[in-house]
mmCIF file of C-alpha atoms in Angstrom:
data_model
loop_
_atom_site.group_PDB
_atom_site.id
_atom_site.type_symbol
_atom_site.label_atom_id
_atom_site.label_comp_id
_atom_site.label_asym_id
_atom_site.label_seq_id
_atom_site.Cartn_x
_atom_site.Cartn_y
_atom_site.Cartn_z
ATOM 1 C CA UNK W 1 -32.369 256.520 206.327
ATOM 2 C CA UNK W 2 -36.335 255.645 207.546
ATOM 3 C CA UNK W 3 -37.070 253.706 210.252
ATOM 4 C CA UNK W 4 -40.357 251.932 211.812
ATOM 5 C CA UNK W 5 -42.471 254.060 213.766
ATOM 6 C CA UNK W 6 -41.381 255.016 216.690
ATOM 7 C CA UNK W 7 -44.971 253.911 218.007
ATOM 8 C CA UNK W 8 -45.230 250.097 216.646
ATOM 9 C CA UNK W 9 -44.675 247.691 218.906
ATOM 10 C CA UNK W 10 -41.283 245.065 218.048
ATOM 11 C CA UNK W 11 -43.536 242.366 217.181
ATOM 12 C CA UNK W 12 -45.760 244.415 214.525
ATOM 13 C CA UNK W 13 -42.335 245.354 213.415
ATOM 14 C CA UNK W 14 -40.850 242.290 212.835
ATOM 15 C CA UNK W 15 -44.125 240.582 211.708
ATOM 16 C CA UNK W 16 -44.136 243.226 209.011
ATOM 17 C CA UNK W 17 -40.700 242.441 207.526
ATOM 18 C CA UNK W 18 -42.089 238.456 207.609
ATOM 19 C CA UNK W 19 -44.709 239.491 205.444
ATOM 20 C CA UNK W 20 -47.403 238.546 208.101
ATOM 21 C CA UNK W 21 -48.862 241.996 208.875
ATOM 22 C CA UNK W 22 -50.190 245.393 207.624
ATOM 23 C CA UNK W 23 -51.414 243.593 204.835
ATOM 24 C CA UNK W 24 -48.393 242.630 203.417
ATOM 25 C CA UNK W 25 -48.171 239.438 201.047
ATOM 26 C CA UNK W 26 -45.952 239.047 198.163
ATOM 27 C CA UNK W 27 -47.709 237.763 194.506
ATOM 28 C CA UNK W 28 -45.714 234.643 194.128
ATOM 29 C CA UNK W 29 -43.813 231.800 195.738
ATOM 30 C CA UNK W 30 -40.117 233.038 195.102
ATOM 31 C CA UNK W 31 -41.202 236.114 195.982
ATOM 32 C CA UNK W 32 -42.013 235.361 199.353
ATOM 33 C CA UNK W 33 -39.279 233.518 199.897
ATOM 34 C CA UNK W 34 -36.974 236.454 197.981
ATOM 35 C CA UNK W 35 -38.210 238.469 200.794
ATOM 36 C CA UNK W 36 -37.682 236.529 203.660
ATOM 37 C CA UNK W 37 -34.745 234.275 202.293
ATOM 38 C CA UNK W 38 -35.459 231.323 204.486
ATOM 39 C CA UNK W 39 -38.584 229.122 204.814
ATOM 40 C CA UNK W 40 -38.502 226.321 207.405
ATOM 41 C CA UNK W 41 -38.705 223.015 205.913
ATOM 42 C CA UNK W 42 -38.541 220.220 207.893
ATOM 43 C CA UNK W 43 -41.868 218.765 206.929
ATOM 44 C CA UNK W 44 -42.763 219.740 203.280
ATOM 45 C CA UNK W 45 -46.821 220.439 204.197
ATOM 46 C CA UNK W 46 -45.905 223.021 207.146
ATOM 47 C CA UNK W 47 -43.142 224.981 204.628
ATOM 48 C CA UNK W 48 -45.872 225.509 201.653
ATOM 49 C CA UNK W 49 -48.166 226.584 204.001
ATOM 50 C CA UNK W 50 -45.494 229.160 205.648
ATOM 51 C CA UNK W 51 -45.180 230.316 202.111
ATOM 52 C CA UNK W 52 -48.958 230.108 201.941
ATOM 53 C CA UNK W 53 -49.367 232.495 204.878
ATOM 54 C CA UNK W 54 -47.241 235.288 203.144
ATOM 55 C CA UNK W 55 -48.855 235.057 199.687
ATOM 56 C CA UNK W 56 -51.849 236.483 197.882
ATOM 57 C CA UNK W 57 -54.287 233.582 197.232
ATOM 58 C CA UNK W 58 -51.141 231.257 196.619
ATOM 59 C CA UNK W 59 -52.441 227.533 195.762
ATOM 60 C CA UNK W 60 -50.531 224.674 196.977
ATOM 61 C CA UNK W 61 -50.195 224.294 192.738
ATOM 62 C CA UNK W 62 -48.808 227.471 192.747
ATOM 63 C CA UNK W 63 -46.296 226.449 195.020
ATOM 64 C CA UNK W 64 -45.565 223.485 193.826
ATOM 65 C CA UNK W 65 -44.886 224.705 190.511
ATOM 66 C CA UNK W 66 -42.371 226.987 192.217
ATOM 67 C CA UNK W 67 -40.362 224.111 193.304
ATOM 68 C CA UNK W 68 -40.712 221.731 190.333
ATOM 69 C CA UNK W 69 -41.625 224.059 187.509
ATOM 70 C CA UNK W 70 -39.870 226.853 187.044
ATOM 71 C CA UNK W 71 -36.915 226.176 190.398
ATOM 72 C CA UNK W 72 -37.121 229.076 191.804
ATOM 73 C CA UNK W 73 -37.366 227.974 194.697
ATOM 74 C CA UNK W 74 -35.236 225.080 196.329
ATOM 75 C CA UNK W 75 -35.366 222.851 199.140
ATOM 76 C CA UNK W 76 -31.886 221.326 200.697
ATOM 77 C CA UNK W 77 -29.960 221.748 204.264
ATOM 78 C CA UNK W 78 -28.900 225.321 205.018
ATOM 79 C CA UNK W 79 -29.323 227.195 208.150
ATOM 80 C CA UNK W 80 -28.083 224.713 211.083
ATOM 81 C CA UNK W 81 -27.545 222.230 208.878
ATOM 82 C CA UNK W 82 -32.007 221.534 209.235
ATOM 83 C CA UNK W 83 -34.341 221.829 206.003
ATOM 84 C CA UNK W 84 -34.794 225.581 204.821
ATOM 85 C CA UNK W 85 -36.979 226.468 201.449
ATOM 86 C CA UNK W 86 -34.660 229.348 199.769
ATOM 87 C CA UNK W 87 -34.056 230.984 196.417
ATOM 88 C CA UNK W 88 -32.817 228.847 193.531
ATOM 89 C CA UNK W 89 -30.248 231.457 192.891
ATOM 90 C CA UNK W 90 -28.497 231.605 196.338
ATOM 91 C CA UNK W 91 -28.017 228.024 196.700
ATOM 92 C CA UNK W 92 -24.563 227.511 195.862
ATOM 93 C CA UNK W 93 -23.183 230.492 198.380
ATOM 94 C CA UNK W 94 -25.421 229.606 201.341
ATOM 95 C CA UNK W 95 -24.465 226.016 201.704
ATOM 96 C CA UNK W 96 -20.527 226.458 200.969
ATOM 97 C CA UNK W 97 -20.848 229.034 204.083
ATOM 98 C CA UNK W 98 -23.015 226.914 206.082
ATOM 99 C CA UNK W 99 -22.125 223.582 205.330
ATOM 100 C CA UNK W 100 -18.099 223.443 206.826
ATOM 101 C CA UNK W 101 -19.291 224.039 210.205
ATOM 102 C CA UNK W 102 -22.388 221.601 210.170
ATOM 103 C CA UNK W 103 -20.411 218.847 208.742
ATOM 104 C CA UNK W 104 -17.266 219.462 211.313
ATOM 105 C CA UNK W 105 -20.695 219.241 214.613
ATOM 106 C CA UNK W 106 -21.809 215.914 212.362
ATOM 107 C CA UNK W 107 -18.262 214.307 212.521
ATOM 108 C CA UNK W 108 -19.111 212.680 215.632
ATOM 109 C CA UNK W 109 -22.489 210.913 213.846
ATOM 110 C CA UNK W 110 -20.548 210.181 211.399
ATOM 111 C CA UNK W 111 -18.136 207.643 213.275
ATOM 112 C CA UNK W 112 -20.849 206.769 215.867
ATOM 113 C CA UNK W 113 -22.143 205.103 212.060
ATOM 114 C CA UNK W 114 -19.140 203.926 210.930
ATOM 115 C CA UNK W 115 -18.774 206.504 208.338
ATOM 116 C CA UNK W 116 -15.298 206.509 207.640
ATOM 117 C CA UNK W 117 -13.749 209.860 205.100
ATOM 118 C CA UNK W 118 -13.041 207.235 202.684
ATOM 119 C CA UNK W 119 -16.511 205.512 202.833
ATOM 120 C CA UNK W 120 -18.578 209.015 202.289
ATOM 121 C CA UNK W 121 -15.908 210.522 199.579
ATOM 122 C CA UNK W 122 -17.225 206.830 197.969
ATOM 123 C CA UNK W 123 -20.888 207.548 198.662
ATOM 124 C CA UNK W 124 -20.751 211.066 197.416
ATOM 125 C CA UNK W 125 -19.475 209.771 193.956
ATOM 126 C CA UNK W 126 -21.659 207.050 194.073
ATOM 127 C CA UNK W 127 -24.774 209.008 194.721
ATOM 128 C CA UNK W 128 -23.988 211.512 192.337
ATOM 129 C CA UNK W 129 -23.153 208.714 189.664
ATOM 130 C CA UNK W 130 -26.872 207.031 190.693
ATOM 131 C CA UNK W 131 -28.702 210.237 190.284
ATOM 132 C CA UNK W 132 -26.600 210.985 186.994
ATOM 133 C CA UNK W 133 -28.008 208.254 185.243
ATOM 134 C CA UNK W 134 -31.411 207.672 187.272
ATOM 135 C CA UNK W 135 -32.849 210.330 188.909
ATOM 136 C CA UNK W 136 -35.238 211.440 190.736
ATOM 137 C CA UNK W 137 -34.218 208.948 193.200
ATOM 138 C CA UNK W 138 -36.207 208.862 196.914
ATOM 139 C CA UNK W 139 -34.381 208.139 200.209
ATOM 140 C CA UNK W 140 -35.539 204.342 199.762
ATOM 141 C CA UNK W 141 -33.954 203.959 195.922
ATOM 142 C CA UNK W 142 -31.048 205.673 197.210
ATOM 143 C CA UNK W 143 -30.313 203.517 200.253
ATOM 144 C CA UNK W 144 -30.905 200.150 198.522
ATOM 145 C CA UNK W 145 -27.896 201.850 195.775
ATOM 146 C CA UNK W 146 -25.832 202.256 198.354
ATOM 147 C CA UNK W 147 -25.970 198.553 199.638
ATOM 148 C CA UNK W 148 -23.342 198.375 197.268
ATOM 149 C CA UNK W 149 -20.982 200.447 199.664
ATOM 150 C CA UNK W 150 -21.834 197.822 202.451
ATOM 151 C CA UNK W 151 -24.311 200.654 203.813
ATOM 152 C CA UNK W 152 -27.082 199.174 205.633
ATOM 153 C CA UNK W 153 -30.046 200.469 204.268
ATOM 154 C CA UNK W 154 -32.330 200.440 207.698
ATOM 155 C CA UNK W 155 -30.164 202.567 209.787
ATOM 156 C CA UNK W 156 -29.202 206.071 209.613
ATOM 157 C CA UNK W 157 -26.556 205.759 208.124
ATOM 158 C CA UNK W 158 -27.939 206.753 204.049
ATOM 159 C CA UNK W 159 -29.908 209.730 205.239
ATOM 160 C CA UNK W 160 -25.968 211.271 206.747
ATOM 161 C CA UNK W 161 -24.924 210.061 203.517
ATOM 162 C CA UNK W 162 -27.489 211.674 201.061
ATOM 163 C CA UNK W 163 -27.295 214.686 203.191
ATOM 164 C CA UNK W 164 -23.282 214.882 202.919
ATOM 165 C CA UNK W 165 -23.871 214.521 199.359
ATOM 166 C CA UNK W 166 -26.373 217.656 199.791
ATOM 167 C CA UNK W 167 -24.085 219.621 201.846
ATOM 168 C CA UNK W 168 -21.288 219.081 199.335
ATOM 169 C CA UNK W 169 -23.323 220.784 197.032
ATOM 170 C CA UNK W 170 -24.139 217.641 194.809
ATOM 171 C CA UNK W 171 -27.492 216.728 195.734
ATOM 172 C CA UNK W 172 -30.371 218.631 196.381
ATOM 173 C CA UNK W 173 -34.198 217.895 196.751
ATOM 174 C CA UNK W 174 -36.131 217.901 193.925
ATOM 175 C CA UNK W 175 -39.756 216.914 192.604
ATOM 176 C CA UNK W 176 -42.464 214.686 194.847
ATOM 177 C CA UNK W 177 -43.142 211.555 193.193
ATOM 178 C CA UNK W 178 -46.352 209.747 194.691
ATOM 179 C CA UNK W 179 -46.424 211.342 198.136
ATOM 180 C CA UNK W 180 -42.513 211.142 198.336
ATOM 181 C CA UNK W 181 -40.017 213.336 198.187
ATOM 182 C CA UNK W 182 -37.132 212.607 195.428
ATOM 183 C CA UNK W 183 -32.869 213.986 194.995
ATOM 184 C CA UNK W 184 -31.441 215.258 192.190
ATOM 185 C CA UNK W 185 -28.508 216.194 191.101
ATOM 186 C CA UNK W 186 -28.284 220.242 192.640
ATOM 187 C CA UNK W 187 -26.710 220.725 188.928
ATOM 188 C CA UNK W 188 -28.887 219.000 186.649
ATOM 189 C CA UNK W 189 -31.684 221.204 188.743
ATOM 190 C CA UNK W 190 -30.390 224.268 189.380
ATOM 191 C CA UNK W 191 -27.997 225.449 186.338
ATOM 192 C CA UNK W 192 -24.538 227.042 187.313
ATOM 193 C CA UNK W 193 -24.727 230.765 186.823
ATOM 194 C CA UNK W 194 -21.659 232.882 185.385
ATOM 195 C CA UNK W 195 -21.988 235.382 188.135
ATOM 196 C CA UNK W 196 -18.699 234.806 190.983
ATOM 197 C CA UNK W 197 -19.887 234.059 194.238
ATOM 198 C CA UNK W 198 -19.056 235.975 196.916
ATOM 199 C CA UNK W 199 -16.050 235.252 199.139
ATOM 200 C CA UNK W 200 -16.439 233.919 202.902
ATOM 201 C CA UNK W 201 -16.513 237.660 204.348
ATOM 202 C CA UNK W 202 -18.646 239.285 201.961
ATOM 203 C CA UNK W 203 -20.985 235.842 202.079
ATOM 204 C CA UNK W 204 -21.589 236.439 206.225
ATOM 205 C CA UNK W 205 -22.396 239.838 205.484
ATOM 206 C CA UNK W 206 -25.162 239.022 203.029
ATOM 207 C CA UNK W 207 -26.983 236.789 205.021
ATOM 208 C CA UNK W 208 -27.087 239.098 207.842
ATOM 209 C CA UNK W 209 -28.439 241.629 205.422
ATOM 210 C CA UNK W 210 -30.849 239.454 203.843
ATOM 211 C CA UNK W 211 -31.944 238.247 207.708
ATOM 212 C CA UNK W 212 -32.413 241.917 209.169
ATOM 213 C CA UNK W 213 -34.202 242.615 206.060
ATOM 214 C CA UNK W 214 -36.763 239.538 207.138
ATOM 215 C CA UNK W 215 -36.152 239.755 210.732
ATOM 216 C CA UNK W 216 -34.910 242.977 212.397
ATOM 217 C CA UNK W 217 -34.752 244.805 214.776
ATOM 218 C CA UNK W 218 -33.005 241.542 215.596
ATOM 219 C CA UNK W 219 -29.721 241.321 217.726
ATOM 220 C CA UNK W 220 -26.476 238.777 216.870
ATOM 221 C CA UNK W 221 -27.530 236.834 219.037
ATOM 222 C CA UNK W 222 -30.404 236.482 217.075
ATOM 223 C CA UNK W 223 -28.635 236.235 214.009
ATOM 224 C CA UNK W 224 -25.916 233.545 215.091
ATOM 225 C CA UNK W 225 -28.914 231.254 216.337
ATOM 226 C CA UNK W 226 -30.430 231.114 213.250
ATOM 227 C CA UNK W 227 -27.766 231.099 211.101
ATOM 228 C CA UNK W 228 -25.404 229.312 212.887
ATOM 229 C CA UNK W 229 -22.629 231.235 211.631
ATOM 230 C CA UNK W 230 -19.420 231.079 213.913
ATOM 231 C CA UNK W 231 -20.084 234.231 216.237
ATOM 232 C CA UNK W 232 -16.947 235.676 216.163
ATOM 233 C CA UNK W 233 -17.210 235.603 212.318
ATOM 234 C CA UNK W 234 -21.091 236.878 212.191
ATOM 235 C CA UNK W 235 -20.260 239.422 214.742
ATOM 236 C CA UNK W 236 -16.971 240.466 212.369
ATOM 237 C CA UNK W 237 -19.829 240.951 209.368
ATOM 238 C CA UNK W 238 -22.535 242.804 211.533
ATOM 239 C CA UNK W 239 -19.410 245.218 212.815
ATOM 240 C CA UNK W 240 -18.182 245.932 208.726
ATOM 241 C CA UNK W 241 -22.311 246.499 208.006
ATOM 242 C CA UNK W 242 -22.433 248.889 210.623
ATOM 243 C CA UNK W 243 -19.255 250.811 209.384
ATOM 244 C CA UNK W 244 -20.501 250.917 205.984
ATOM 245 C CA UNK W 245 -23.850 252.379 206.384
ATOM 246 C CA UNK W 246 -25.403 249.257 205.578
ATOM 247 C CA UNK W 247 -27.212 248.630 209.028
ATOM 248 C CA UNK W 248 -27.843 250.992 212.007
ATOM 249 C CA UNK W 249 -27.145 249.530 215.383
ATOM 250 C CA UNK W 250 -29.495 250.552 218.785
ATOM 251 C CA UNK W 251 -28.264 248.689 221.613
ATOM 252 C CA UNK W 252 -28.343 245.207 221.018
ATOM 253 C CA UNK W 253 -30.508 245.520 217.954
ATOM 254 C CA UNK W 254 -29.806 246.166 214.460
ATOM 255 C CA UNK W 255 -31.592 247.268 211.765
ATOM 256 C CA UNK W 256 -31.117 247.874 208.164
ATOM 257 C CA UNK W 257 -30.566 251.434 207.354
ATOM 258 C CA UNK W 258 -33.122 252.039 204.583
ATOM 259 C CA UNK W 259 -36.302 250.292 206.100
ATOM 260 C CA UNK W 260 -39.559 250.529 205.109
ATOM 261 C CA UNK W 261 -42.304 252.944 206.525
ATOM 262 C CA UNK W 262 -45.255 251.368 209.407
ATOM 263 C CA UNK W 263 -48.281 250.986 207.898
ATOM 264 C CA UNK W 264 -51.174 253.062 209.079
ATOM 265 C CA UNK W 265 -53.825 250.476 208.816
ATOM 266 C CA UNK W 266 -55.967 249.355 211.729
ATOM 267 C CA UNK W 267 -57.486 246.659 210.176
ATOM 268 C CA UNK W 268 -57.003 243.513 212.149
ATOM 269 C CA UNK W 269 -54.311 241.045 210.330
ATOM 270 C CA UNK W 270 -54.921 237.372 211.342
ATOM 271 C CA UNK W 271 -52.834 234.800 209.342
ATOM 272 C CA UNK W 272 -52.807 230.905 210.441
ATOM 273 C CA UNK W 273 -48.459 229.935 210.562
ATOM 274 C CA UNK W 274 -47.898 225.939 210.264
ATOM 275 C CA UNK W 275 -45.647 223.739 212.986
ATOM 276 C CA UNK W 276 -42.244 225.160 213.344
ATOM 277 C CA UNK W 277 -42.463 228.613 211.332
ATOM 278 C CA UNK W 278 -39.609 230.582 211.111
ATOM 279 C CA UNK W 279 -41.252 233.478 212.622
ATOM 280 C CA UNK W 280 -41.160 231.745 215.692
ATOM 281 C CA UNK W 281 -37.606 230.032 215.442
ATOM 282 C CA UNK W 282 -36.033 233.145 213.891
ATOM 283 C CA UNK W 283 -34.517 234.655 216.999
ATOM 284 C CA UNK W 284 -32.732 233.535 220.272
ATOM 285 C CA UNK W 285 -35.994 234.429 222.514
ATOM 286 C CA UNK W 286 -39.476 234.087 222.142
ATOM 287 C CA UNK W 287 -40.605 237.188 224.512
ATOM 288 C CA UNK W 288 -41.795 239.502 221.648
ATOM 289 C CA UNK W 289 -44.056 237.020 219.866
ATOM 290 C CA UNK W 290 -45.862 235.092 222.681
ATOM 291 C CA UNK W 291 -47.061 236.000 226.152
ATOM 292 C CA UNK W 292 -44.796 233.650 228.936
ATOM 293 C CA UNK W 293 -47.810 232.726 230.511
ATOM 294 C CA UNK W 294 -48.921 230.816 227.122
ATOM 295 C CA UNK W 295 -45.419 229.726 226.457
ATOM 296 C CA UNK W 296 -46.366 226.231 227.404
ATOM 297 C CA UNK W 297 -49.241 225.715 224.307
ATOM 298 C CA UNK W 298 -46.854 226.762 221.872
ATOM 299 C CA UNK W 299 -43.841 225.035 222.750
ATOM 300 C CA UNK W 300 -45.056 221.797 224.639
ATOM 301 C CA UNK W 301 -41.893 220.351 225.006
ATOM 302 C CA UNK W 302 -40.152 217.435 223.255
ATOM 303 C CA UNK W 303 -38.616 219.717 220.418
ATOM 304 C CA UNK W 304 -42.330 220.740 219.394
ATOM 305 C CA UNK W 305 -43.545 223.842 218.197
ATOM 306 C CA UNK W 306 -47.501 223.892 216.783
ATOM 307 C CA UNK W 307 -49.148 225.736 214.654
ATOM 308 C CA UNK W 308 -50.203 229.459 215.958
ATOM 309 C CA UNK W 309 -52.320 231.863 214.874
ATOM 310 C CA UNK W 310 -50.961 235.403 214.540
ATOM 311 C CA UNK W 311 -53.209 238.548 214.810
ATOM 312 C CA UNK W 312 -50.982 241.353 214.198
ATOM 313 C CA UNK W 313 -47.562 239.553 215.366
ATOM 314 C CA UNK W 314 -48.387 238.051 218.533
ATOM 315 C CA UNK W 315 -49.710 234.634 218.682
ATOM 316 C CA UNK W 316 -53.342 234.520 220.001
ATOM 317 C CA UNK W 317 -53.922 230.617 220.585
ATOM 318 C CA UNK W 318 -53.342 227.581 218.345
ATOM 319 C CA UNK W 319 -54.720 225.117 215.555
ATOM 320 C CA UNK W 320 -54.751 221.643 214.257
ATOM 321 C CA UNK W 321 -56.433 220.118 211.315
ATOM 322 C CA UNK W 322 -57.673 217.037 210.981
ATOM 323 C CA UNK W 323 -57.001 214.015 208.808
ATOM 324 C CA UNK W 324 -56.894 214.884 205.289
ATOM 325 C CA UNK W 325 -56.941 218.413 206.097
ATOM 326 C CA UNK W 326 -60.806 218.271 206.692
ATOM 327 C CA UNK W 327 -61.297 220.709 209.221
ATOM 328 C CA UNK W 328 -59.050 223.318 211.071
ATOM 329 C CA UNK W 329 -59.779 223.725 215.270
ATOM 330 C CA UNK W 330 -58.626 226.572 216.320
ATOM 331 C CA UNK W 331 -57.329 226.791 220.534
ATOM 332 C CA UNK W 332 -57.701 230.469 221.176
ATOM 333 C CA UNK W 333 -55.392 231.814 224.624
ATOM 334 C CA UNK W 334 -58.178 234.250 225.620
ATOM 335 C CA UNK W 335 -61.414 235.633 223.840
ATOM 336 C CA UNK W 336 -61.131 237.979 220.547
ATOM 337 C CA UNK W 337 -63.257 240.450 219.515
ATOM 338 C CA UNK W 338 -65.824 239.709 216.802
ATOM 339 C CA UNK W 339 -64.175 241.477 213.789
ATOM 340 C CA UNK W 340 -60.576 239.520 214.720
ATOM 341 C CA UNK W 341 -63.051 236.321 215.397
ATOM 342 C CA UNK W 342 -64.057 236.495 211.628
ATOM 343 C CA UNK W 343 -60.997 236.890 210.323
ATOM 344 C CA UNK W 344 -59.710 234.054 212.227
ATOM 345 C CA UNK W 345 -63.029 232.330 210.907
ATOM 346 C CA UNK W 346 -61.785 232.830 207.330
ATOM 347 C CA UNK W 347 -58.087 232.514 207.873
ATOM 348 C CA UNK W 348 -59.162 229.462 209.029
ATOM 349 C CA UNK W 349 -61.062 228.268 206.015
ATOM 350 C CA UNK W 350 -58.716 229.301 203.354
ATOM 351 C CA UNK W 351 -56.301 226.557 205.227
ATOM 352 C CA UNK W 352 -58.919 224.523 204.881
ATOM 353 C CA UNK W 353 -58.939 225.393 200.988
ATOM 354 C CA UNK W 354 -55.523 225.317 200.554
ATOM 355 C CA UNK W 355 -54.787 221.735 201.707
ATOM 356 C CA UNK W 356 -57.906 220.075 200.304
ATOM 357 C CA UNK W 357 -57.305 222.226 197.231
ATOM 358 C CA UNK W 358 -60.737 222.001 194.410
ATOM 359 C CA UNK W 359 -59.976 218.748 192.624
#
């Protein structure tokens, strides 16, 4: 068993696992997503920036090609019923594992909107039919089709019906058309594999293993908060992995039995992370990534998580961009050394170039 070096701070170990420290980067968008398993994707641009921060010279077109060309990564509703980008080969088993709990938690919202089980079932069938015949279609276009069932196209009902069709494995996000996201049939977009899907217990164990590969050292509570899996189910999987020797539990935290050794490089590693990045949302608490004195500048309230400047796994400031991505403005918590400041400037220029690619 290989453990991280004893002297390495926890935040740096976690950042290395996330391809955010030690000079670690992946060569393709698919490699990034397979390594960290899920990129927070509530905002499509933020998701692309999250992939960029972990990749080696990845431009916006290369990331879009992974979504729409080889379709190696897929954006849809997964962990906690929120939008994430995950490897295409994992979409079906992850959906089957996580969706029932999300649907159950949304039942009260369906009732508030007047969405009966019969109407939801009819909507699933209609969405599948029209996408099969006419897709890809935007949310607005699907909402118009749903008026045939008496659904108000201007309210929240169309969103919840489209999301339900995705949660039951019929629909996923497809290509972007004129800047607007479209939806497609999952079976058309990602052909089914002949490989059998894991059973529920095996699926939870695999999800926990993937999580620890990208977030360890982490706790059971961290995994539950990240995944949305019921704590009793998660604990059973956690204990099974420990008994099998796949993970090592040290106090409250766990890590994979086989960990990559720590990097010895002393060069500061600076990354500009997007808003809502999973490095900041993947744990129950935030104390290892941000000093308590600066938390309010990253989490100002109202559910907002600002884009951040990461230096060797610790948040050193926030950043924002002007209209059209013309410039990146960095707001540091404290002055940095000349060497680190130069890396911040270089990273800011790279983000500007990513958001405004040549031509």
